[in-house]
Amino acid sequence: MPQMTTNAATDPMIGRMIDRRYRVRSRIARGGMATVYLATDVRLERRVAIKIMHGHLADDQAFRERFIQEARSAARLSHPNLVGVYDQGAEDDTAYIVMEYIPGITLRDLLQEHRALTPEQATDILRAVLAGLASAHRAGIVHRDLKPENVLLADDGRIKLGDFGLARATTANTATGAALLGTIAYLSPELVTRGAADSRSDIYALGIMLYEMLTGEQPYKGDQPMQIAYQHANDTVPAPSATVPGVPPELDELVAWATARNPDDRPADAREMLDHMSGDHPRATGQYRTAVLRPENATAILPSGGSSAPTSADDASDPTTILSPPADTGPRGQQRGRNQPGPRRTGNQPGVLSPAGQRLADKSAKRRKRGWIVFAIVLVLAIIGGTIGWALGPGPWGNVRIPEVAGKSVTQARQLLEAEGLHTASTTARRFDAVIAKGEVSTTKPAAKREVRKGTAVQLVLSNGPRMITLPAIVGQPESTVTAALDDDFDLQDTQYQFSADAAKDTVIAATGRDASGAVDLGKATTYAERGPVTLTVSLGPVPDVVGKTVADATSTLQGVGLELGSQTEQYSDQADEGTIISAKPTDDPAVKGTTVDVVVSRGPAPIELPDVHGKTIDQATSTLEGLGLQVSVPDCTNILCRFYDWKATLPVSSTDPVAGTTVHRGDTITLAYEQ
C-alpha cells in the first residue's frame, strides 16, 4: 500500500483522533468514494489503514450504504491473500473502515515501473489473487472492481487483494442505475450490455489483468469510455504472444478462456481457474489445458501376472492392478476351499490335535503370553509417561504463563501470581508510565504472557505516573507548528475552532489539558504529563464585517467561512440605503462554525406626514418643516414694499407643495406659497 503524505494545512483529517482511538497520520490514497489514511490504533499500538468516506457523500444514503457494505463484505472474509478488516463505524458525519495496513506498492505501481512482467511473475501474482478471490467467491461475494490498483504487493513479499468497495452478494448481482460500476478497462461484456455481474465477471477482469501483466498494456484502447466498452462487448481479446513473442501458449489459452465473451465459456469461479492452473481440475478438452509437470519419482504399479511391464494398452492405463492370491490346486488347496482355515483335527479322535495342529496351538499360546507381557510393559510406560506429563504440565514441575497484572494494586497482582503457582520477588522496580496510575503495577519481569516454570519469582514494576515533559510555546503559534511539536509526547484531542478578532487565522488561541485536579491551562503551564490529553483552540480569524452589504451578499460572505445568516430585523435609517445591513451580531460568543449572525436591515429614511402650516408665517412654517428634517424653498418677494420690512416674519403661508398630509421623507424639499 503506497504511502502518499500530506500535511494538516491541506487535509484537515491529518492529526485528527477518530472515535478516540485512531490517530490519523498521513494520507495514502484518494478514490471516488473515500480517502485512505495511515493511522495509529492507540489502544493496540499498531499501524492501520483507515478508509474515510468523503464528506460531500455523507448525506447520500446510497453511497453511505455502499460504503458500509464494503466493510461487511470484507469482514466476512479471512484469507492470507485478502486485506483484513478490523473495525467499522461512524463519528458525526464521518463513516470509516479500519483495515490491515500493508506497506508496499500496488500492482499498478509495479507495471508502471517495469511495464511487462515475466510469465513466472505474472502467474505467481495471478495465483495469489485467485486464492484470495476464491475465498470471496466461496462466501458468495463478487468483487466487481478487480484492477491492478487493488492488488497490493507488500514489502515482505505477501500479495493481497483489497478494496471490496463495489462487492455485492451473488444473489443481488444486477447493477442499478444508468451508470455501470467499476473501471471500464476491466468490465466484462455482460456488465456493459446487461449490467449483470457474477463470479465469472471477476474472472473476465482477471483475464484482462493477466494480459496487461504479460504485455504491459491493456487490450482495448480508446479516447472515450464508450469506445472501450464497445470493444469489450463485441471484440475478442487478442493473444498476449501476438504483442510479446515468447509468451507460452498455455498463458495465451488461459487469457482466452478467462476473457471469453460468453460467461458460460469462462471458469465458473476463481477456485476452478486456480485448480486448473495447479493441474487439479483439467478441462475436458485440450483447447485451454495448462501444462502441469508430474513428480519425477512417481510410484510405478506393476500389473498382475508378475510381469515387469504392461502387457497391453489397457494394462498401462489402469492406475491400480489388484493381484489375486495364487491358486492352490492340490488336495490341501481343495480342503481349504471347503473348510475355514485353522488347525486340522484328526478324523478318528475328536478333540485330539494332530502333531502339526499341536505345534500351531503351542505357538499361539506363546504369542498370547508375550502379548500380555508387552501389554504390561506398555501400561507401566504409559503410567510413568502420564505421571511425568502431569508433573511437567499441571503438576509442580509444569510451565505457566505469567498473568496480566498491569493496572492492579500490589496486593491484587500478588494474589494473581500466586494463583498460578508463581512467587512475587521481594524487591520491586519503578518506571514512568503514561497510562497506569502512580503506585499501581505497570508491568512485570519477566513480562506478562511469558511462559515460565512454576515457582519462578516474578518482580513487580510499579508506575511512577507519567513523565513530566517541558511544553513548547503554544498560544499565538501556527496550528501546524504546535501539532507537530506536541503529537509525539501528548494525546491530541479534537481541535476546537472559533472566530477571534484578536488572533490571525490558523493560530492557536488556547490549549487546555487535564490532571487529577481538573482542567489545566497549558498556555500558562511549563510542563505537562506525558500522553496527557491536549485540546487546542484555534482561531478562524475575525467574523466577516457585513455592514453595508445586501442580505444576499452578506449570506454568501458568512457561508463562505462556515457561518449562517440568522434573524433579520428591519429599521429605518437616514444613513443606510434601503435593503443594506445596518448592524450584525453573532448569536454565540465566541462564534464557531455553524453560529448564526443576526442582522438589522435598513428600510431607508422614515416616512413623514407633511404637517399643515397654512396661516403660519413663512419663518414659523420654515422652522416647523426643517425641524422634521425637510428642506424648505421660499420664492423671492417681488413686491417693492418687501424691501422695507421683514416680510418672511410677517407674510402668512397660503399653501405648500406638496400639499399638507402628503407622505414625504427626510431631506425632501417643500415649497411655500404666500400672498405678496
XYZ file of C-alpha atoms in Angstrom:
676
model
C 0.000 0.000 0.000
C 1.962 3.054 -1.178
C 2.026 5.981 1.170
C 1.306 9.494 -0.049
C 1.927 12.034 2.679
C 0.228 15.368 3.112
C 0.090 17.895 5.935
C -2.614 19.307 8.130
C -2.637 22.572 6.205
C -4.020 20.802 3.099
C -6.034 17.998 4.727
C -7.944 18.683 7.968
C -8.094 14.939 8.758
C -4.340 14.808 9.440
C -3.775 14.721 13.193
C -7.439 14.042 13.981
C -8.420 11.362 16.521
C -11.232 9.149 15.180
C -13.518 7.554 17.764
C -10.936 8.411 20.484
C -8.852 5.507 19.181
C -7.403 6.067 15.700
C -4.865 8.897 15.244
C -4.701 9.891 11.561
C -1.069 10.296 10.470
C -0.885 10.811 6.708
C -2.829 10.271 3.519
C -2.139 7.131 1.476
C -4.555 7.348 -1.447
C -7.760 9.037 -2.582
C -10.610 7.425 -4.517
C -14.047 8.302 -5.781
C -15.876 7.364 -2.574
C -13.268 7.713 0.145
C -9.728 8.610 1.154
C -7.361 6.084 2.759
C -5.106 7.303 5.568
C -2.280 5.775 7.576
C -3.330 5.853 11.232
C -2.230 4.583 14.626
C -4.523 2.438 16.765
C -3.542 3.989 20.102
C -5.333 1.239 22.031
C -3.389 -1.658 20.459
C -0.348 0.441 19.424
C -0.298 -0.708 15.823
C -0.434 0.932 12.418
C -3.661 0.551 10.470
C -5.165 1.879 7.266
C -8.378 3.818 7.840
C -10.723 4.484 4.928
C -12.879 7.587 5.459
C -15.859 8.383 3.223
C -15.782 11.790 1.539
C -17.750 14.398 3.480
C -19.836 15.502 0.497
C -21.216 11.942 0.193
C -22.318 11.713 3.842
C -25.870 12.883 3.013
C -26.207 10.417 0.108
C -27.822 7.355 1.669
C -26.961 5.133 -1.315
C -23.254 5.941 -1.087
C -23.294 5.536 2.687
C -24.916 2.119 2.449
C -22.435 1.042 -0.246
C -19.564 2.190 1.961
C -20.854 0.199 4.960
C -21.482 -2.750 2.621
C -17.750 -2.819 1.807
C -16.870 -3.299 5.477
C -19.466 -6.032 5.945
C -18.453 -7.832 2.755
C -14.733 -7.755 3.534
C -15.223 -8.591 7.230
C -16.906 -11.868 6.233
C -13.682 -12.978 4.574
C -10.488 -14.244 6.184
C -7.646 -15.338 3.911
C -3.870 -14.684 3.731
C -4.343 -13.111 0.294
C -7.129 -10.709 1.344
C -6.682 -7.424 3.221
C -8.165 -7.856 6.700
C -10.884 -5.572 8.085
C -10.606 -4.730 11.799
C -13.363 -2.220 12.549
C -16.104 -0.038 11.076
C -18.024 2.881 12.488
C -19.238 6.451 12.148
C -18.445 9.625 14.045
C -20.584 12.696 13.441
C -20.974 12.660 9.639
C -17.771 10.655 9.096
C -18.091 6.954 8.156
C -14.903 4.904 8.284
C -13.442 1.420 7.864
C -10.289 0.272 9.691
C -8.188 -2.198 7.693
C -4.894 -4.032 7.826
C -2.024 -1.731 6.778
C 0.100 -3.277 4.009
C 3.362 -1.329 3.462
C 4.481 -1.752 -0.131
C 3.239 -0.929 -3.631
C 0.312 -1.826 -5.866
C 0.433 -3.972 -8.978
C -0.218 -0.758 -10.933
C 2.997 0.737 -9.483
C 4.912 -2.395 -10.483
C 3.562 -2.272 -14.059
C 4.389 1.421 -14.378
C 7.958 0.695 -13.270
C 8.616 -2.474 -15.299
C 5.839 -2.294 -17.942
C 5.575 -6.040 -18.718
C 6.266 -8.875 -16.259
C 7.810 -12.263 -16.954
C 5.402 -15.203 -17.317
C 6.658 -16.574 -13.987
C 6.000 -13.264 -12.187
C 2.575 -12.904 -13.792
C 1.457 -16.432 -12.860
C 2.721 -16.045 -9.261
C 0.670 -12.874 -8.814
C -2.351 -14.410 -10.563
C -2.274 -17.495 -8.306
C -2.194 -15.324 -5.163
C -5.099 -13.171 -6.380
C -7.083 -16.249 -7.389
C -6.513 -17.820 -3.965
C -7.924 -14.760 -2.183
C -10.739 -14.311 -4.696
C -11.686 -17.998 -4.368
C -12.309 -17.382 -0.662
C -14.623 -14.479 -1.570
C -16.477 -16.473 -4.228
C -16.911 -19.370 -1.798
C -18.562 -16.904 0.625
C -20.901 -15.676 -2.109
C -19.094 -12.337 -2.631
C -18.371 -10.865 -6.083
C -15.598 -8.235 -6.043
C -16.787 -6.292 -9.171
C -13.779 -3.917 -9.234
C -10.712 -6.044 -9.933
C -7.832 -3.994 -11.331
C -4.074 -3.608 -10.661
C -4.745 -0.722 -8.251
C -6.483 -3.154 -5.868
C -3.687 -5.761 -5.805
C -1.210 -4.932 -3.022
C 2.393 -6.169 -3.103
C 3.787 -5.989 0.427
C 7.426 -5.245 1.190
C 7.771 -8.716 2.764
C 6.583 -10.483 -0.393
C 2.915 -11.010 0.507
C 0.301 -10.433 -2.200
C -3.145 -9.292 -1.074
C -6.407 -8.304 -2.750
C -8.250 -5.367 -1.248
C -10.921 -2.706 -1.808
C -14.278 -4.512 -1.760
C -15.993 -1.130 -2.261
C -18.167 -2.483 -5.084
C -18.547 -6.022 -3.717
C -22.027 -7.491 -3.721
C -23.601 -10.827 -2.863
C -24.080 -13.163 -5.809
C -27.824 -13.214 -5.061
C -28.014 -9.476 -5.818
C -25.861 -9.268 -8.898
C -27.643 -6.747 -11.085
C -26.267 -3.223 -11.420
C -28.801 -0.452 -10.858
C -28.968 2.981 -12.374
C -27.758 4.227 -15.697
C -24.089 4.156 -14.797
C -22.031 0.975 -14.670
C -19.836 0.492 -11.627
C -16.160 -0.432 -11.784
C -13.313 0.590 -14.052
C -14.252 0.483 -17.729
C -10.975 -1.163 -18.835
C -11.818 -4.337 -16.862
C -15.610 -4.565 -17.272
C -16.981 -7.832 -18.635
C -19.262 -7.841 -21.722
C -22.333 -8.773 -19.619
C -21.748 -5.772 -17.339
C -21.501 -3.490 -20.368
C -24.575 -4.851 -22.144
C -26.876 -6.011 -19.325
C -25.435 -4.556 -16.118
C -25.346 -8.080 -14.603
C -22.333 -9.407 -12.671
C -21.395 -12.703 -11.020
C -18.177 -14.559 -10.209
C -17.458 -15.028 -13.924
C -17.315 -11.235 -14.312
C -14.415 -11.219 -11.819
C -12.726 -13.937 -13.924
C -13.005 -11.723 -17.023
C -11.297 -8.839 -15.177
C -8.507 -11.225 -14.083
C -8.024 -12.261 -17.705
C -7.597 -8.603 -18.704
C -5.136 -8.134 -15.811
C -3.135 -11.204 -16.921
C -2.971 -9.814 -20.465
C -1.754 -6.482 -19.073
C 0.892 -8.142 -16.878
C 2.254 -10.133 -19.843
C 2.214 -7.293 -22.415
C 2.437 -4.098 -20.345
C -0.721 -2.655 -21.918
C -4.482 -3.141 -21.912
C -6.038 -4.993 -24.860
C -8.585 -2.276 -25.669
C -7.878 1.443 -26.081
C -9.979 4.452 -26.980
C -10.398 8.182 -26.433
C -13.870 7.745 -24.936
C -15.074 5.173 -22.368
C -17.868 4.083 -24.691
C -15.300 3.095 -27.342
C -13.606 0.749 -24.868
C -16.959 -0.600 -23.658
C -17.973 -1.346 -27.271
C -14.782 -3.379 -27.805
C -15.412 -5.388 -24.618
C -18.882 -6.266 -25.855
C -18.009 -7.088 -29.483
C -14.294 -7.976 -29.844
C -12.164 -10.927 -28.761
C -9.145 -10.274 -26.559
C -6.016 -10.959 -28.662
C -3.381 -13.464 -27.569
C -0.588 -11.890 -25.462
C 2.037 -13.603 -27.651
C 0.853 -11.511 -30.604
C 2.247 -8.458 -28.795
C 5.099 -10.074 -26.848
C 6.609 -13.056 -28.700
C 7.738 -15.756 -26.334
C 4.654 -15.813 -24.102
C 3.896 -19.524 -23.537
C 0.883 -20.825 -25.460
C -0.592 -22.094 -22.162
C -0.907 -18.478 -20.972
C -2.423 -17.446 -24.322
C -5.049 -20.139 -23.804
C -5.616 -19.096 -20.172
C -6.263 -15.475 -21.248
C -8.643 -16.666 -23.977
C -10.533 -18.905 -21.538
C -10.871 -16.200 -18.863
C -11.938 -13.445 -21.332
C -14.459 -15.409 -23.387
C -17.348 -13.084 -24.318
C -19.918 -15.712 -23.284
C -19.766 -16.123 -19.461
C -20.632 -19.835 -19.827
C -17.320 -20.367 -21.670
C -15.259 -18.989 -18.749
C -14.265 -20.691 -15.462
C -17.260 -20.757 -13.122
C -15.297 -19.083 -10.331
C -11.787 -18.386 -9.044
C -11.444 -21.867 -7.494
C -11.965 -23.604 -10.838
C -9.391 -21.375 -12.528
C -6.892 -21.855 -9.673
C -7.355 -25.650 -9.704
C -6.892 -25.626 -13.476
C -3.573 -23.762 -13.143
C -2.459 -26.229 -10.449
C -3.382 -29.242 -12.567
C -6.059 -30.470 -10.114
C -9.026 -29.752 -12.368
C -8.121 -30.159 -16.054
C -10.738 -29.217 -18.597
C -12.490 -31.871 -20.676
C -10.864 -30.695 -23.895
C -7.293 -29.755 -24.546
C -8.137 -26.372 -26.009
C -7.310 -24.407 -22.840
C -5.261 -27.012 -20.898
C -2.392 -25.616 -18.799
C 0.691 -27.871 -18.743
C 1.449 -29.374 -15.297
C 4.723 -31.206 -14.528
C 4.374 -34.573 -12.817
C 6.657 -35.516 -9.895
C 9.953 -37.060 -11.039
C 9.776 -40.052 -8.636
C 6.228 -41.248 -9.216
C 5.398 -44.731 -7.845
C 5.066 -47.404 -10.534
C 2.231 -50.003 -10.171
C 3.138 -53.461 -11.511
C 0.373 -55.278 -13.392
C -0.855 -58.712 -12.350
C 0.787 -61.816 -13.610
C 4.224 -60.969 -12.264
C 5.255 -59.123 -15.435
C 7.555 -56.146 -15.020
C 5.875 -54.182 -17.824
C 2.301 -53.708 -19.007
C 1.091 -56.355 -21.367
C -1.391 -54.133 -23.187
C -2.508 -50.566 -23.580
C -5.354 -51.230 -21.178
C -2.959 -52.529 -18.549
C -0.729 -49.461 -18.955
C -3.585 -47.030 -18.427
C -5.038 -48.805 -15.378
C -3.796 -46.864 -12.330
C -4.115 -49.821 -9.921
C -3.995 -53.593 -10.532
C -5.386 -55.994 -7.892
C -3.276 -59.182 -7.546
C -5.258 -62.363 -6.963
C -3.883 -64.956 -4.467
C -2.133 -67.980 -6.054
C -4.416 -70.846 -6.826
C -3.998 -73.949 -4.565
C -4.505 -76.910 -6.880
C -3.502 -79.709 -4.534
C -5.615 -81.632 -2.030
C -4.793 -79.156 0.699
C -5.974 -76.373 -1.525
C -9.238 -78.145 -2.168
C -9.703 -78.825 1.582
C -9.088 -75.125 2.466
C -11.566 -74.144 -0.166
C -14.239 -76.220 1.614
C -13.380 -75.509 5.277
C -12.368 -72.481 7.342
C -8.603 -72.011 7.856
C -7.234 -73.343 11.185
C -5.511 -76.328 12.828
C -6.650 -79.627 11.370
C -8.132 -82.226 13.700
C -7.841 -85.966 13.080
C -10.930 -87.637 11.863
C -10.711 -90.664 14.252
C -10.147 -88.874 17.599
C -12.430 -85.889 18.136
C -10.806 -83.218 20.319
C -7.245 -84.605 19.786
C -4.942 -82.370 17.722
C -2.655 -83.704 15.068
C 1.097 -83.114 15.588
C 1.019 -80.133 13.212
C -2.040 -78.692 14.981
C -0.425 -79.105 18.350
C 2.640 -77.193 17.251
C 0.385 -74.367 15.993
C -1.511 -74.291 19.302
C 1.739 -74.118 21.291
C 2.951 -71.203 19.210
C -0.364 -69.418 19.739
C -0.071 -69.849 23.496
C 3.430 -68.419 23.477
C 2.258 -65.430 21.414
C -0.586 -64.751 23.882
C 1.871 -64.846 26.796
C 4.236 -62.454 25.057
C 1.243 -60.198 24.292
C 0.334 -59.928 27.952
C 3.946 -59.099 28.823
C 4.087 -56.400 26.132
C 0.737 -55.041 27.329
C 2.016 -54.839 30.910
C 5.190 -53.046 29.807
C 3.166 -50.567 27.703
C 0.801 -49.963 30.615
C 3.697 -49.256 33.019
C 5.342 -46.923 30.499
C 2.017 -45.136 29.988
C 1.611 -44.621 33.719
C 5.177 -43.336 34.010
C 4.709 -41.050 30.988
C 1.387 -39.759 32.314
C 2.942 -39.028 35.680
C 5.824 -37.148 34.082
C 3.397 -35.303 31.809
C 1.261 -34.291 34.767
C 4.332 -33.135 36.714
C 5.564 -31.098 33.751
C 2.067 -29.812 32.980
C -0.414 -29.003 35.740
C 1.887 -30.578 38.345
C 4.668 -28.926 40.331
C 7.245 -29.069 37.524
C 4.983 -27.575 34.849
C 5.165 -24.299 32.961
C 2.640 -21.474 33.285
C 2.068 -18.165 31.585
C 2.584 -15.030 33.646
C -0.843 -13.367 34.060
C -1.542 -9.776 33.002
C -1.417 -7.645 36.170
C -0.919 -4.159 34.677
C -3.158 -1.622 36.418
C -3.605 -3.812 39.511
C -2.580 -2.956 43.045
C 0.425 -4.770 44.520
C -1.872 -6.957 46.648
C -4.088 -7.882 43.677
C -1.064 -8.633 41.496
C 0.489 -10.865 44.182
C -2.752 -12.832 44.505
C -2.990 -13.383 40.737
C 0.628 -14.567 40.525
C 0.310 -16.930 43.480
C -2.885 -18.396 41.978
C -0.738 -19.519 39.029
C 1.901 -21.099 41.275
C 4.356 -18.178 40.965
C 6.137 -16.173 43.647
C 6.490 -12.413 43.981
C 10.068 -11.156 44.190
C 10.994 -9.407 47.443
C 12.079 -6.241 45.635
C 10.115 -4.058 43.238
C 11.193 -1.733 40.440
C 9.691 1.527 39.215
C 9.263 3.265 35.888
C 7.326 6.133 34.341
C 4.006 5.084 32.816
C 1.718 7.440 30.926
C -1.312 5.146 31.333
C -1.080 3.370 34.694
C -1.748 5.438 37.814
C 1.118 6.048 40.204
C 1.621 3.192 42.708
C -0.139 0.553 40.602
C 1.633 -2.248 38.741
C 2.943 -1.118 35.372
C 4.470 -4.412 34.176
C 6.379 -7.457 35.390
C 9.791 -9.006 34.903
C 9.519 -11.432 33.087
C 6.749 -9.786 31.064
C 3.125 -10.884 31.042
C 2.182 -13.910 28.892
C 5.745 -15.259 29.027
C 5.887 -18.982 29.799
C 7.976 -19.813 32.892
C 8.418 -22.711 35.324
C 6.087 -22.852 38.307
C 7.667 -21.379 41.394
C 9.512 -18.675 39.430
C 9.922 -15.374 41.283
C 8.295 -12.530 39.331
C 9.319 -8.929 40.023
C 6.629 -6.247 40.041
C 7.424 -2.972 38.268
C 5.362 -0.149 39.784
C 4.241 3.002 37.986
C 5.708 6.377 38.916
C 2.948 8.001 36.916
C 3.550 9.861 33.662
C 6.841 11.579 32.946
C 6.620 15.392 33.060
C 7.649 16.985 29.754
C 8.573 20.615 29.092
C 5.938 22.337 26.963
C 6.906 24.360 23.880
C 5.394 27.773 23.042
C 1.739 27.186 22.176
C -0.501 30.274 22.285
C -0.029 32.562 19.301
C 1.807 29.898 17.257
C 0.558 28.371 13.965
C -1.598 25.285 14.436
C 0.642 23.068 12.269
C 3.723 24.038 14.300
C 2.054 23.295 17.636
C 0.560 19.987 16.416
C 3.952 18.774 15.195
C 5.610 19.761 18.486
C 3.025 18.035 20.720
C 1.985 14.983 18.700
C 4.793 12.608 19.736
C 4.523 13.185 23.500
C 0.877 14.025 24.163
C -2.594 12.793 23.228
C -4.073 15.451 20.949
C -7.860 15.611 21.210
C -10.210 17.030 18.588
C -9.190 20.628 17.907
C -11.743 23.345 18.706
C -12.111 26.200 16.198
C -13.639 29.635 16.895
C -13.682 33.111 15.391
C -11.472 35.706 17.043
C -10.900 39.345 16.211
C -7.615 39.303 18.159
C -5.832 36.333 16.525
C -4.903 35.608 12.931
C -6.492 32.654 11.166
C -4.952 29.215 11.956
C -3.108 30.402 15.086
C -3.597 28.772 18.481
C -5.710 30.849 20.887
C -5.607 28.476 23.875
C -4.580 24.966 24.947
C -6.173 23.008 27.780
C -5.269 19.739 29.460
C -6.471 17.713 32.442
C -4.875 16.178 35.512
C -6.089 14.864 38.868
C -7.055 18.386 39.990
C -9.120 19.126 36.870
C -8.615 21.340 33.813
C -5.131 22.778 33.175
C -4.357 25.924 31.155
C -1.392 24.738 29.098
C -0.866 28.245 27.729
C 0.490 29.209 31.150
C 1.997 25.846 32.222
C 5.667 24.984 31.696
C 5.437 21.172 31.996
C 2.737 18.577 31.427
C 2.328 14.807 31.913
C 3.404 12.537 29.077
C 0.488 11.261 26.944
C -1.774 13.711 28.749
C -4.842 14.896 26.768
C -4.396 18.228 24.968
C -7.207 20.225 23.372
C -6.181 23.106 21.131
C -8.403 26.093 20.387
C -7.530 27.610 17.005
C -8.609 30.936 15.523
C -10.751 31.100 12.397
C -9.975 34.810 12.120
C -12.483 37.631 12.754
C -16.171 37.349 11.897
C -16.544 38.999 8.468
C -17.931 42.585 8.516
C -21.169 42.578 6.513
C -22.397 46.109 7.452
C -23.358 47.987 4.275
C -23.805 44.754 2.266
C -27.081 43.498 0.875
C -28.667 40.462 2.503
C -27.671 38.240 -0.440
C -24.043 39.398 -0.322
C -23.919 39.002 3.465
C -25.337 35.452 3.254
C -22.672 34.423 0.717
C -19.886 36.019 2.767
C -20.936 34.340 6.020
C -21.461 30.919 4.464
C -18.009 31.144 2.948
C -16.491 30.921 6.450
C -18.984 28.455 7.921
C -21.460 30.918 9.472
C -25.168 31.225 8.802
C -27.392 34.289 8.420
C -29.790 34.447 11.379
C -32.790 36.677 12.061
C -33.352 39.848 10.018
C -34.793 42.944 11.729
C -35.783 45.972 9.646
C -35.189 49.542 10.817
C -35.496 52.993 9.273
C -32.177 54.686 8.655
C -31.264 58.024 7.215
C -27.659 56.915 6.633
C -28.063 53.395 5.141
C -29.662 52.680 1.804
C -32.789 50.599 1.835
C -32.005 46.829 1.806
C -28.476 47.174 3.185
C -27.340 45.900 6.577
C -27.083 48.461 9.383
C -25.541 46.131 12.023
C -24.676 42.434 12.586
C -24.065 40.366 15.727
C -23.255 36.621 16.187
C -25.611 34.742 18.497
C -22.692 32.918 20.195
C -19.676 34.465 21.858
C -17.184 33.319 20.798
C -18.612 32.390 17.435
C -17.829 28.980 15.961
C -18.620 27.347 12.651
C -22.372 26.963 12.352
C -23.111 30.011 14.523
C -25.888 32.254 13.199
C -25.420 36.012 12.770
C -28.446 38.239 13.392
C -28.632 41.396 11.246
C -30.565 44.694 11.173
C -31.601 45.705 7.642
C -32.281 49.311 6.607
C -35.735 50.315 5.400
C -34.383 53.626 4.233
C -35.423 57.033 5.715
C -38.535 57.081 7.935
C -41.730 58.433 6.238
C -43.123 61.823 7.369
C -46.696 63.094 7.036
C -46.388 66.699 5.840
C -47.998 68.969 8.524
C -50.445 71.765 7.696
C -48.580 75.092 8.036
C -51.281 77.195 6.290
C -51.676 80.579 8.011
C -48.320 80.429 9.752
C -45.722 82.995 8.862
C -43.046 81.929 6.472
C -40.447 81.852 9.284
C -42.719 79.763 11.508
C -43.516 77.288 8.730
C -39.842 77.051 7.796
C -38.853 76.295 11.386
C -41.523 73.583 11.704
C -40.588 71.839 8.468
C -36.825 71.978 8.976
C -37.320 70.510 12.426
C -38.696 67.436 10.699
C -35.562 67.130 8.522
C -37.196 68.627 5.439
C -35.742 71.218 3.105
C -37.772 74.460 2.613
C -37.931 76.553 -0.567
C -39.489 80.088 -0.475
C -39.890 82.105 -3.705
C -38.399 85.634 -3.528
C -40.828 88.513 -2.809
C -41.156 90.759 -5.890
C -43.264 93.454 -4.208
C -41.211 96.639 -3.772
C -42.611 97.027 -0.276
C -40.853 93.817 0.806
C -37.636 95.814 0.781
C -38.723 97.928 3.736
C -39.772 95.246 6.305
C -39.136 91.615 7.342
C -41.706 90.052 5.061
C -40.834 86.394 5.995
C -41.711 87.097 9.587
C -44.929 88.799 8.568
C -46.472 87.200 5.499
C -48.585 84.044 6.130
C -48.227 80.820 4.145
C -51.101 80.303 1.793
C -50.220 76.753 0.557
C -47.430 74.156 0.281
C -46.101 71.947 -2.484
C -46.720 69.100 -1.880
C -49.935 69.705 -0.027
C -50.392 69.019 3.681
C -50.957 65.332 4.577
C -48.663 64.033 1.846
C -46.077 61.373 2.872
C -42.554 62.713 2.486
C -39.110 61.678 3.768
C -36.237 63.409 5.461
C -34.332 65.547 3.001
C -37.318 66.171 0.708
C -37.863 69.839 -0.368
C -41.156 71.643 0.487
C -42.046 74.789 -1.425
C -44.032 77.522 0.466
C -46.509 79.844 -1.283
C -47.704 83.259 0.112
C -49.621 86.310 -0.970
C -47.335 89.222 -1.981
